Amino acid sequence: MEQQPTVTPSGADETVETIFRIESPRIIAGVTRVVRDVGIAEELAQDALVAALEQWPRDGVPDNPGAWLMATAKHRAIDLVRRRERYARKLEEIGRDLETTVPFEEPSAPDDIDDDLLRLVFTACHPVLSAEARIALTLRLLGGLTTPEIARAFLAPEPTIAQRIVRAKRTLATKGVPFEVPYGPDREVRLGSVLEVIYLVFNEGYAATAGDDLLRPALCEEALRLARVLAELMPKEPEVHGLVALLELQESRAAARTGPSGAPVLLRDQNRRRWNRLLIRRGFAALARANAVTTGAPGPYALQAAIAASHAQAYTYEDTDWRQIATLYGLLAARSPSPVVELNRAVAVSMTEGPGPALAIVDTLAAEPALRGYHLLPSVRGDLLARLGRTREARAEFERAAGLARNERERELLEARAEECR
């Protein structure tokens, strides 16, 4: 195989880490199929990363680095399985079978699906784990998120998240949880956690916690793909279609959310001609399917999709039906209350009733422990204060928000807004 030119050690390290961050979910999923243990699979994936860090600076980056990492991790998995076999004949048979048939054949069924990443999500969302542990573990394995990034998604301390992930991997191993997409009632039991995980992975791609780039498109694409697969697998589940609709509509704005330099572009300033009309139509269709199979009140994902649809229907920012959006946020707050939903509702209220009533809502959230390090709280408050003409206070809020932001692009935007308030 041809190799790319040899790179400097520091450049190779950066290349390996970037590729590994993108490829690690598939590597972990593929290796889990062999060893049937997500904790061991993650360790073997890390071993492949170490091997790449050792070899690529010397030999050059392979043409297909993702395949190189996968092959290296699987070879280590095969060696591990061989070492664990008790009998020499069984060892030879297992080793030969693994080399020729990996991934293993799975029993077929009418609603079975051959997707290792989806198996990984459902395995990590097994009921033997707490809801918080399921989500944290899957974000780590599927999204390749770091502990600080997961802590931000949970609005929780980093040590808490780290302990949660370690305990979750240990529990899955000791309980012998199978690597599978379950059927019937078992699938429905895990569905809520699976949907939440896919949504959080998409959110990390849509607005990266840290780093130099606002977007991580690979995470958005993978989350959207998994949501679409689930919709085919569970056509009568309204919240699955609601999540698909939400992700399609959110992703439709991706091209307009950053400028040529990668700087964020606020919703009011986005060129809506750059919004992807195909994704918008797909989102509307998924929302219609969700409404068609809903028997009671709409669920949280369908409500959020309806909010996104309201934005998508407006050809200009001024055409936005903010009253409808505020009503939908009120329904969402009643259906799935959270301080983040209330903060978003305050933004919609500011557009219908003015910044004063909205500021009153935001001020009630100041004591929320979950929002203590959430940079969007002072950001929204700064915007409302600026609209009220209280520019000195607004500047202080934007500066506080910039200090809390860990994404470089968001920090630059907030610092610029603080400067505007001088």
Tab-separated table of C-alpha atoms in Angstrom:
chain	number	residue	atom	x	y	z
A	1	MET	CA	0.000	0.000	0.000
A	2	GLU	CA	1.282	3.465	-0.818
A	3	GLN	CA	2.083	5.625	2.143
A	4	GLN	CA	1.573	9.334	2.485
A	5	PRO	CA	4.775	11.325	3.005
A	6	THR	CA	6.409	10.924	6.382
A	7	VAL	CA	5.414	13.695	8.763
A	8	THR	CA	7.187	15.183	11.717
A	9	PRO	CA	6.568	13.515	15.083
A	10	SER	CA	4.476	16.409	16.375
A	11	GLY	CA	2.498	16.553	13.136
A	12	ALA	CA	1.979	12.789	13.191
A	13	ASP	CA	0.712	12.915	16.767
A	14	GLU	CA	-1.885	15.476	15.793
A	15	THR	CA	-2.868	13.481	12.699
A	16	VAL	CA	-3.218	10.229	14.639
A	17	GLU	CA	-5.291	11.827	17.387
A	18	THR	CA	-7.606	13.505	14.889
A	19	ILE	CA	-8.148	10.303	12.904
A	20	PHE	CA	-8.590	8.243	16.048
A	21	ARG	CA	-11.205	10.642	17.384
A	22	ILE	CA	-13.204	10.162	14.173
A	23	GLU	CA	-12.684	6.412	13.806
A	24	SER	CA	-12.717	5.220	17.443
A	25	PRO	CA	-16.483	4.499	17.638
A	26	ARG	CA	-16.319	2.123	14.668
A	27	ILE	CA	-13.120	0.524	15.950
A	28	ILE	CA	-14.594	-0.069	19.412
A	29	ALA	CA	-17.817	-1.423	17.907
A	30	GLY	CA	-15.964	-3.769	15.546
A	31	VAL	CA	-13.657	-5.069	18.275
A	32	THR	CA	-16.549	-5.515	20.718
A	33	ARG	CA	-18.065	-7.934	18.229
A	34	VAL	CA	-14.907	-10.056	18.652
A	35	VAL	CA	-14.217	-9.811	22.403
A	36	ARG	CA	-17.801	-9.142	23.612
A	37	ASP	CA	-16.591	-6.655	26.222
A	38	VAL	CA	-16.788	-2.905	25.601
A	39	GLY	CA	-14.180	-2.097	28.239
A	40	ILE	CA	-11.612	-4.448	26.706
A	41	ALA	CA	-12.558	-3.234	23.222
A	42	GLU	CA	-11.832	0.353	24.243
A	43	GLU	CA	-8.448	-0.703	25.659
A	44	LEU	CA	-7.561	-2.523	22.433
A	45	ALA	CA	-8.550	0.532	20.407
A	46	GLN	CA	-6.203	2.586	22.584
A	47	ASP	CA	-3.456	0.008	21.933
A	48	ALA	CA	-3.951	0.589	18.201
A	49	LEU	CA	-3.631	4.322	18.810
A	50	VAL	CA	-0.331	3.789	20.645
A	51	ALA	CA	0.921	1.630	17.763
A	52	ALA	CA	0.031	4.376	15.280
A	53	LEU	CA	1.835	6.987	17.367
A	54	GLU	CA	4.920	4.770	17.294
A	55	GLN	CA	4.855	3.771	13.607
A	56	TRP	CA	3.336	6.604	11.583
A	57	PRO	CA	6.048	9.203	12.308
A	58	ARG	CA	8.590	6.653	11.050
A	59	ASP	CA	6.708	4.926	8.183
A	60	GLY	CA	4.247	7.620	7.103
A	61	VAL	CA	0.476	7.863	7.441
A	62	PRO	CA	-1.335	5.004	5.601
A	63	ASP	CA	-3.646	5.838	2.689
A	64	ASN	CA	-6.552	4.447	4.723
A	65	PRO	CA	-5.619	5.231	8.335
A	66	GLY	CA	-9.027	4.211	9.706
A	67	ALA	CA	-8.703	0.738	8.207
A	68	TRP	CA	-5.144	0.480	9.569
A	69	LEU	CA	-6.337	1.273	13.092
A	70	MET	CA	-9.259	-1.180	12.797
A	71	ALA	CA	-7.019	-3.987	11.527
A	72	THR	CA	-4.448	-3.392	14.260
A	73	ALA	CA	-7.085	-3.421	17.003
A	74	LYS	CA	-8.741	-6.565	15.606
A	75	HIS	CA	-5.431	-8.408	15.383
A	76	ARG	CA	-4.881	-7.657	19.064
A	77	ALA	CA	-8.412	-8.857	19.791
A	78	ILE	CA	-7.761	-12.124	17.960
A	79	ASP	CA	-4.542	-12.627	19.917
A	80	LEU	CA	-6.421	-11.998	23.158
A	81	VAL	CA	-9.118	-14.537	22.315
A	82	ARG	CA	-6.498	-17.093	21.372
A	83	ARG	CA	-4.634	-16.613	24.661
A	84	ARG	CA	-7.814	-17.124	26.621
A	85	GLU	CA	-8.760	-20.460	25.048
A	86	ARG	CA	-8.050	-23.462	27.274
A	87	TYR	CA	-7.514	-26.177	24.721
A	88	ALA	CA	-4.968	-26.106	21.895
A	89	ARG	CA	-7.389	-27.467	19.296
A	90	LYS	CA	-10.059	-24.961	20.232
A	91	LEU	CA	-7.427	-22.241	20.121
A	92	GLU	CA	-6.516	-23.089	16.530
A	93	GLU	CA	-10.159	-23.307	15.442
A	94	ILE	CA	-11.134	-20.009	17.047
A	95	GLY	CA	-8.076	-18.216	15.679
A	96	ARG	CA	-8.646	-19.569	12.150
A	97	ASP	CA	-12.357	-18.710	12.252
A	98	LEU	CA	-11.732	-15.215	13.532
A	99	GLU	CA	-9.233	-14.457	10.766
A	100	THR	CA	-11.602	-15.644	8.035
A	101	THR	CA	-15.054	-14.771	9.334
A	102	VAL	CA	-14.741	-11.628	11.476
A	103	PRO	CA	-17.245	-10.126	11.980
A	104	PHE	CA	-19.172	-13.093	13.329
A	105	GLU	CA	-22.408	-14.261	11.747
A	106	GLU	CA	-25.390	-13.175	13.790
A	107	PRO	CA	-28.757	-14.973	13.878
A	108	SER	CA	-31.079	-13.407	11.356
A	109	ALA	CA	-34.582	-12.244	12.115
A	110	PRO	CA	-37.143	-10.129	10.235
A	111	ASP	CA	-36.245	-6.990	12.189
A	112	ASP	CA	-32.552	-7.759	12.765
A	113	ILE	CA	-30.008	-5.205	11.626
A	114	ASP	CA	-26.321	-5.656	10.899
A	115	ASP	CA	-24.857	-2.449	12.281
A	116	ASP	CA	-22.088	-2.679	14.860
A	117	LEU	CA	-22.439	0.930	15.962
A	118	LEU	CA	-26.147	0.468	16.640
A	119	ARG	CA	-25.366	-2.739	18.555
A	120	LEU	CA	-22.849	-0.766	20.596
A	121	VAL	CA	-25.456	1.865	21.483
A	122	PHE	CA	-28.051	-0.695	22.578
A	123	THR	CA	-25.465	-2.698	24.534
A	124	ALA	CA	-24.268	0.359	26.428
A	125	CYS	CA	-27.902	1.306	27.114
A	126	HIS	CA	-28.704	-1.994	28.869
A	127	PRO	CA	-31.065	-1.695	31.884
A	128	VAL	CA	-28.419	-3.103	34.251
A	129	LEU	CA	-26.912	0.394	34.111
A	130	SER	CA	-28.451	3.549	35.512
A	131	ALA	CA	-29.827	5.994	32.958
A	132	GLU	CA	-26.951	8.397	33.628
A	133	ALA	CA	-24.344	5.643	33.239
A	134	ARG	CA	-25.859	4.422	29.956
A	135	ILE	CA	-25.689	7.844	28.400
A	136	ALA	CA	-22.215	8.708	29.691
A	137	LEU	CA	-20.749	5.393	28.510
A	138	THR	CA	-22.289	5.601	25.052
A	139	LEU	CA	-21.163	9.172	24.564
A	140	ARG	CA	-17.641	7.978	25.391
A	141	LEU	CA	-17.760	4.935	23.109
A	142	LEU	CA	-19.920	6.144	20.233
A	143	GLY	CA	-19.176	9.846	20.174
A	144	GLY	CA	-15.531	9.594	21.157
A	145	LEU	CA	-16.237	12.371	23.652
A	146	THR	CA	-13.777	13.124	26.425
A	147	THR	CA	-14.771	13.187	30.075
A	148	PRO	CA	-14.929	17.032	30.127
A	149	GLU	CA	-17.174	17.029	27.040
A	150	ILE	CA	-19.542	14.493	28.587
A	151	ALA	CA	-19.564	16.466	31.831
A	152	ARG	CA	-20.636	19.511	29.847
A	153	ALA	CA	-23.455	17.556	28.187
A	154	PHE	CA	-24.638	16.388	31.624
A	155	LEU	CA	-23.857	19.706	33.328
A	156	ALA	CA	-22.089	17.552	35.953
A	157	PRO	CA	-18.624	17.478	37.612
A	158	GLU	CA	-15.888	15.693	35.653
A	159	PRO	CA	-14.881	13.252	38.467
A	160	THR	CA	-18.495	12.112	38.720
A	161	ILE	CA	-18.594	11.331	35.001
A	162	ALA	CA	-15.237	9.518	35.084
A	163	GLN	CA	-16.363	7.242	37.918
A	164	ARG	CA	-19.692	6.635	36.193
A	165	ILE	CA	-17.984	5.429	32.987
A	166	VAL	CA	-15.568	3.102	34.826
A	167	ARG	CA	-18.390	1.514	36.850
A	168	ALA	CA	-20.569	1.117	33.750
A	169	LYS	CA	-17.895	-0.822	31.820
A	170	ARG	CA	-17.253	-3.041	34.820
A	171	THR	CA	-20.960	-3.780	35.243
A	172	LEU	CA	-21.450	-4.738	31.587
A	173	ALA	CA	-18.502	-7.150	31.845
A	174	THR	CA	-19.528	-8.790	35.119
A	175	LYS	CA	-23.166	-9.170	34.007
A	176	GLY	CA	-22.180	-10.660	30.641
A	177	VAL	CA	-24.400	-8.278	28.663
A	178	PRO	CA	-24.627	-9.523	25.036
A	179	PHE	CA	-23.493	-7.374	22.128
A	180	GLU	CA	-26.761	-7.065	20.224
A	181	VAL	CA	-29.720	-5.016	19.081
A	182	PRO	CA	-32.494	-6.603	21.181
A	183	TYR	CA	-36.001	-7.471	20.042
A	184	GLY	CA	-39.515	-6.694	21.255
A	185	PRO	CA	-39.976	-5.336	24.804
A	186	ASP	CA	-36.232	-5.306	25.534
A	187	ARG	CA	-35.680	-2.944	22.619
A	188	GLU	CA	-38.465	-0.620	23.785
A	189	VAL	CA	-37.055	-0.508	27.326
A	190	ARG	CA	-33.720	0.809	26.038
A	191	LEU	CA	-35.127	3.100	23.370
A	192	GLY	CA	-35.348	6.250	25.498
A	193	SER	CA	-31.665	6.079	26.457
A	194	VAL	CA	-30.663	5.285	22.873
A	195	LEU	CA	-32.523	8.319	21.530
A	196	GLU	CA	-31.012	10.574	24.177
A	197	VAL	CA	-27.512	9.363	23.388
A	198	ILE	CA	-27.930	9.887	19.651
A	199	TYR	CA	-29.248	13.394	20.328
A	200	LEU	CA	-26.322	14.269	22.613
A	201	VAL	CA	-23.798	12.953	20.074
A	202	PHE	CA	-25.423	15.145	17.422
A	203	ASN	CA	-25.299	18.144	19.767
A	204	GLU	CA	-21.567	17.694	20.340
A	205	GLY	CA	-21.075	17.733	16.578
A	206	TYR	CA	-23.421	20.709	16.175
A	207	ALA	CA	-21.645	22.836	18.796
A	208	ALA	CA	-18.330	21.321	19.890
A	209	THR	CA	-17.511	21.638	23.586
A	210	ALA	CA	-13.885	22.555	23.036
A	211	GLY	CA	-11.287	23.002	20.330
A	212	ASP	CA	-10.754	25.413	17.471
A	213	ASP	CA	-13.799	24.445	15.378
A	214	LEU	CA	-17.429	25.136	16.155
A	215	LEU	CA	-18.665	22.068	14.241
A	216	ARG	CA	-17.709	18.392	14.203
A	217	PRO	CA	-19.600	17.244	11.092
A	218	ALA	CA	-18.685	13.556	11.423
A	219	LEU	CA	-20.578	13.312	14.716
A	220	CYS	CA	-23.657	14.983	13.221
A	221	GLU	CA	-23.596	12.652	10.220
A	222	GLU	CA	-23.220	9.525	12.350
A	223	ALA	CA	-25.998	10.547	14.751
A	224	LEU	CA	-28.328	11.322	11.856
A	225	ARG	CA	-27.500	8.011	10.177
A	226	LEU	CA	-28.242	6.046	13.358
A	227	ALA	CA	-31.505	7.921	13.866
A	228	ARG	CA	-32.587	7.112	10.304
A	229	VAL	CA	-31.719	3.431	10.819
A	230	LEU	CA	-33.798	3.380	14.001
A	231	ALA	CA	-36.742	4.931	12.155
A	232	GLU	CA	-36.646	2.071	9.651
A	233	LEU	CA	-36.336	-0.425	12.486
A	234	MET	CA	-39.165	1.029	14.607
A	235	PRO	CA	-41.630	2.738	12.225
A	236	LYS	CA	-44.429	3.006	14.795
A	237	GLU	CA	-42.403	4.853	17.436
A	238	PRO	CA	-43.317	8.565	17.203
A	239	GLU	CA	-40.310	9.806	19.162
A	240	VAL	CA	-37.914	8.041	16.800
A	241	HIS	CA	-39.435	9.970	13.896
A	242	GLY	CA	-39.459	13.097	16.061
A	243	LEU	CA	-35.726	12.768	16.666
A	244	VAL	CA	-35.063	12.185	12.965
A	245	ALA	CA	-37.091	15.305	12.126
A	246	LEU	CA	-35.208	17.367	14.705
A	247	LEU	CA	-31.779	16.267	13.463
A	248	GLU	CA	-32.672	16.719	9.775
A	249	LEU	CA	-33.906	20.265	10.422
A	250	GLN	CA	-30.957	21.200	12.635
A	251	GLU	CA	-28.448	19.797	10.160
A	252	SER	CA	-30.111	21.748	7.324
A	253	ARG	CA	-28.571	24.958	8.740
A	254	ALA	CA	-25.011	23.623	8.974
A	255	ALA	CA	-23.585	25.403	5.912
A	256	ALA	CA	-24.869	28.777	7.110
A	257	ARG	CA	-23.748	28.485	10.746
A	258	THR	CA	-20.125	29.450	10.116
A	259	GLY	CA	-18.477	32.073	7.937
A	260	PRO	CA	-15.513	31.624	5.570
A	261	SER	CA	-13.051	31.769	8.468
A	262	GLY	CA	-15.020	29.281	10.562
A	263	ALA	CA	-16.426	31.946	12.875
A	264	PRO	CA	-19.974	31.319	14.164
A	265	VAL	CA	-22.852	33.105	12.437
A	266	LEU	CA	-25.820	33.847	14.679
A	267	LEU	CA	-29.271	32.652	13.581
A	268	ARG	CA	-30.464	36.180	12.852
A	269	ASP	CA	-27.493	36.799	10.522
A	270	GLN	CA	-27.501	33.500	8.634
A	271	ASN	CA	-27.966	33.438	4.864
A	272	ARG	CA	-31.043	31.235	4.670
A	273	ARG	CA	-30.465	30.534	1.007
A	274	ARG	CA	-27.636	28.329	2.255
A	275	TRP	CA	-30.004	26.213	4.326
A	276	ASN	CA	-30.332	22.746	2.809
A	277	ARG	CA	-33.872	22.528	1.396
A	278	LEU	CA	-33.631	18.751	0.887
A	279	LEU	CA	-32.908	18.195	4.578
A	280	ILE	CA	-35.727	20.573	5.466
A	281	ARG	CA	-38.169	18.556	3.337
A	282	ARG	CA	-36.914	15.360	4.937
A	283	GLY	CA	-37.403	16.920	8.357
A	284	PHE	CA	-40.967	17.968	7.569
A	285	ALA	CA	-41.726	14.451	6.287
A	286	ALA	CA	-40.305	12.826	9.438
A	287	LEU	CA	-42.308	15.208	11.623
A	288	ALA	CA	-45.456	14.301	9.700
A	289	ARG	CA	-44.726	10.606	10.317
A	290	ALA	CA	-44.238	11.300	14.021
A	291	ASN	CA	-47.588	13.104	14.212
A	292	ALA	CA	-49.297	10.319	12.261
A	293	VAL	CA	-48.330	7.607	14.763
A	294	THR	CA	-48.723	9.724	17.923
A	295	THR	CA	-51.708	8.684	20.023
A	296	GLY	CA	-51.403	11.201	22.860
A	297	ALA	CA	-49.518	14.417	23.475
A	298	PRO	CA	-46.371	14.892	21.371
A	299	GLY	CA	-43.085	13.860	22.987
A	300	PRO	CA	-40.044	16.053	23.660
A	301	TYR	CA	-38.285	15.293	20.367
A	302	ALA	CA	-41.404	15.925	18.298
A	303	LEU	CA	-41.900	19.256	20.130
A	304	GLN	CA	-38.301	20.290	19.513
A	305	ALA	CA	-38.691	19.279	15.873
A	306	ALA	CA	-41.796	21.458	15.648
A	307	ILE	CA	-39.740	24.383	16.984
A	308	ALA	CA	-37.034	23.728	14.389
A	309	ALA	CA	-39.737	23.496	11.706
A	310	SER	CA	-41.022	26.934	12.696
A	311	HIS	CA	-37.573	28.369	12.062
A	312	ALA	CA	-37.282	26.477	8.769
A	313	GLN	CA	-40.613	27.877	7.532
A	314	ALA	CA	-39.432	31.472	7.955
A	315	TYR	CA	-37.690	32.836	4.857
A	316	THR	CA	-36.185	35.663	6.941
A	317	TYR	CA	-35.421	36.106	10.619
A	318	GLU	CA	-38.137	38.751	10.829
A	319	ASP	CA	-40.717	36.300	9.464
A	320	THR	CA	-40.184	33.882	12.355
A	321	ASP	CA	-43.371	33.038	14.272
A	322	TRP	CA	-41.893	33.633	17.707
A	323	ARG	CA	-45.282	33.406	19.408
A	324	GLN	CA	-45.708	29.863	18.148
A	325	ILE	CA	-42.145	29.008	19.202
A	326	ALA	CA	-42.727	30.416	22.693
A	327	THR	CA	-45.901	28.313	22.980
A	328	LEU	CA	-44.048	25.188	21.876
A	329	TYR	CA	-41.281	25.837	24.413
A	330	GLY	CA	-43.957	26.170	27.081
A	331	LEU	CA	-45.332	22.743	26.106
A	332	LEU	CA	-41.802	21.324	26.084
A	333	ALA	CA	-41.098	22.767	29.544
A	334	ALA	CA	-44.249	21.090	30.854
A	335	ARG	CA	-43.469	17.786	29.122
A	336	SER	CA	-39.719	17.637	29.842
A	337	PRO	CA	-38.742	20.376	32.306
A	338	SER	CA	-35.104	21.463	32.462
A	339	PRO	CA	-33.237	24.738	33.074
A	340	VAL	CA	-31.869	24.648	29.498
A	341	VAL	CA	-35.397	24.416	28.052
A	342	GLU	CA	-36.439	27.322	30.278
A	343	LEU	CA	-33.465	29.359	29.063
A	344	ASN	CA	-34.487	28.727	25.451
A	345	ARG	CA	-38.066	29.656	26.286
A	346	ALA	CA	-36.792	32.960	27.667
A	347	VAL	CA	-35.220	33.762	24.290
A	348	ALA	CA	-38.543	33.140	22.537
A	349	VAL	CA	-40.398	35.220	25.145
A	350	SER	CA	-37.973	38.093	24.541
A	351	MET	CA	-39.079	38.148	20.902
A	352	THR	CA	-42.790	38.248	21.723
A	353	GLU	CA	-43.023	40.176	25.000
A	354	GLY	CA	-39.708	42.027	25.019
A	355	PRO	CA	-36.379	41.619	26.836
A	356	GLY	CA	-37.755	42.684	30.231
A	357	PRO	CA	-40.060	39.704	30.863
A	358	ALA	CA	-37.419	37.397	29.399
A	359	LEU	CA	-34.754	38.761	31.745
A	360	ALA	CA	-37.024	37.972	34.697
A	361	ILE	CA	-37.129	34.334	33.552
A	362	VAL	CA	-33.358	34.195	33.102
A	363	ASP	CA	-32.718	35.714	36.518
A	364	THR	CA	-34.710	32.897	38.134
A	365	LEU	CA	-32.255	30.464	36.579
A	366	ALA	CA	-29.149	32.121	38.037
A	367	ALA	CA	-29.215	29.898	41.125
A	368	GLU	CA	-29.613	26.653	39.162
A	369	PRO	CA	-26.626	24.427	40.080
A	370	ALA	CA	-26.744	22.724	36.672
A	371	LEU	CA	-26.178	26.055	34.891
A	372	ARG	CA	-23.354	27.293	37.121
A	373	GLY	CA	-20.687	26.734	34.468
A	374	TYR	CA	-22.982	26.972	31.429
A	375	HIS	CA	-21.690	29.795	29.246
A	376	LEU	CA	-24.978	30.316	27.409
A	377	LEU	CA	-26.704	31.572	30.574
A	378	PRO	CA	-24.597	34.769	30.858
A	379	SER	CA	-24.577	34.990	27.047
A	380	VAL	CA	-28.390	35.141	26.875
A	381	ARG	CA	-28.494	37.499	29.846
A	382	GLY	CA	-25.934	39.767	28.166
A	383	ASP	CA	-28.034	39.898	25.013
A	384	LEU	CA	-31.164	40.844	26.959
A	385	LEU	CA	-29.312	43.529	28.944
A	386	ALA	CA	-27.884	44.990	25.733
A	387	ARG	CA	-31.361	45.227	24.243
A	388	LEU	CA	-32.501	47.032	27.385
A	389	GLY	CA	-29.685	49.556	26.959
A	390	ARG	CA	-27.801	48.346	30.043
A	391	THR	CA	-24.576	48.010	28.090
A	392	ARG	CA	-22.123	48.042	30.998
A	393	GLU	CA	-23.885	45.090	32.633
A	394	ALA	CA	-24.211	43.402	29.251
A	395	ARG	CA	-20.486	43.686	28.647
A	396	ALA	CA	-19.742	42.052	32.010
A	397	GLU	CA	-22.077	39.163	31.166
A	398	PHE	CA	-20.506	38.602	27.741
A	399	GLU	CA	-17.043	38.638	29.328
A	400	ARG	CA	-18.195	36.102	31.916
A	401	ALA	CA	-19.648	33.924	29.163
A	402	ALA	CA	-16.385	34.117	27.198
A	403	GLY	CA	-14.486	33.028	30.292
A	404	LEU	CA	-16.718	29.964	30.636
A	405	ALA	CA	-16.686	28.997	26.927
A	406	ARG	CA	-14.194	26.267	26.057
A	407	ASN	CA	-14.685	26.352	22.316
A	408	GLU	CA	-12.318	28.892	20.781
A	409	ARG	CA	-14.811	30.037	18.135
A	410	GLU	CA	-17.557	30.663	20.667
A	411	ARG	CA	-15.124	32.494	22.936
A	412	GLU	CA	-14.094	34.817	20.101
A	413	LEU	CA	-17.728	35.588	19.299
A	414	LEU	CA	-18.538	36.388	22.932
A	415	GLU	CA	-15.446	38.573	23.298
A	416	ALA	CA	-16.499	40.485	20.185
A	417	ARG	CA	-19.968	41.026	21.613
A	418	ALA	CA	-18.422	42.304	24.846
A	419	GLU	CA	-16.341	44.732	22.815
A	420	GLU	CA	-19.455	45.995	21.043
A	421	CYS	CA	-20.839	47.025	24.439
A	422	ARG	CA	-17.997	49.430	25.175
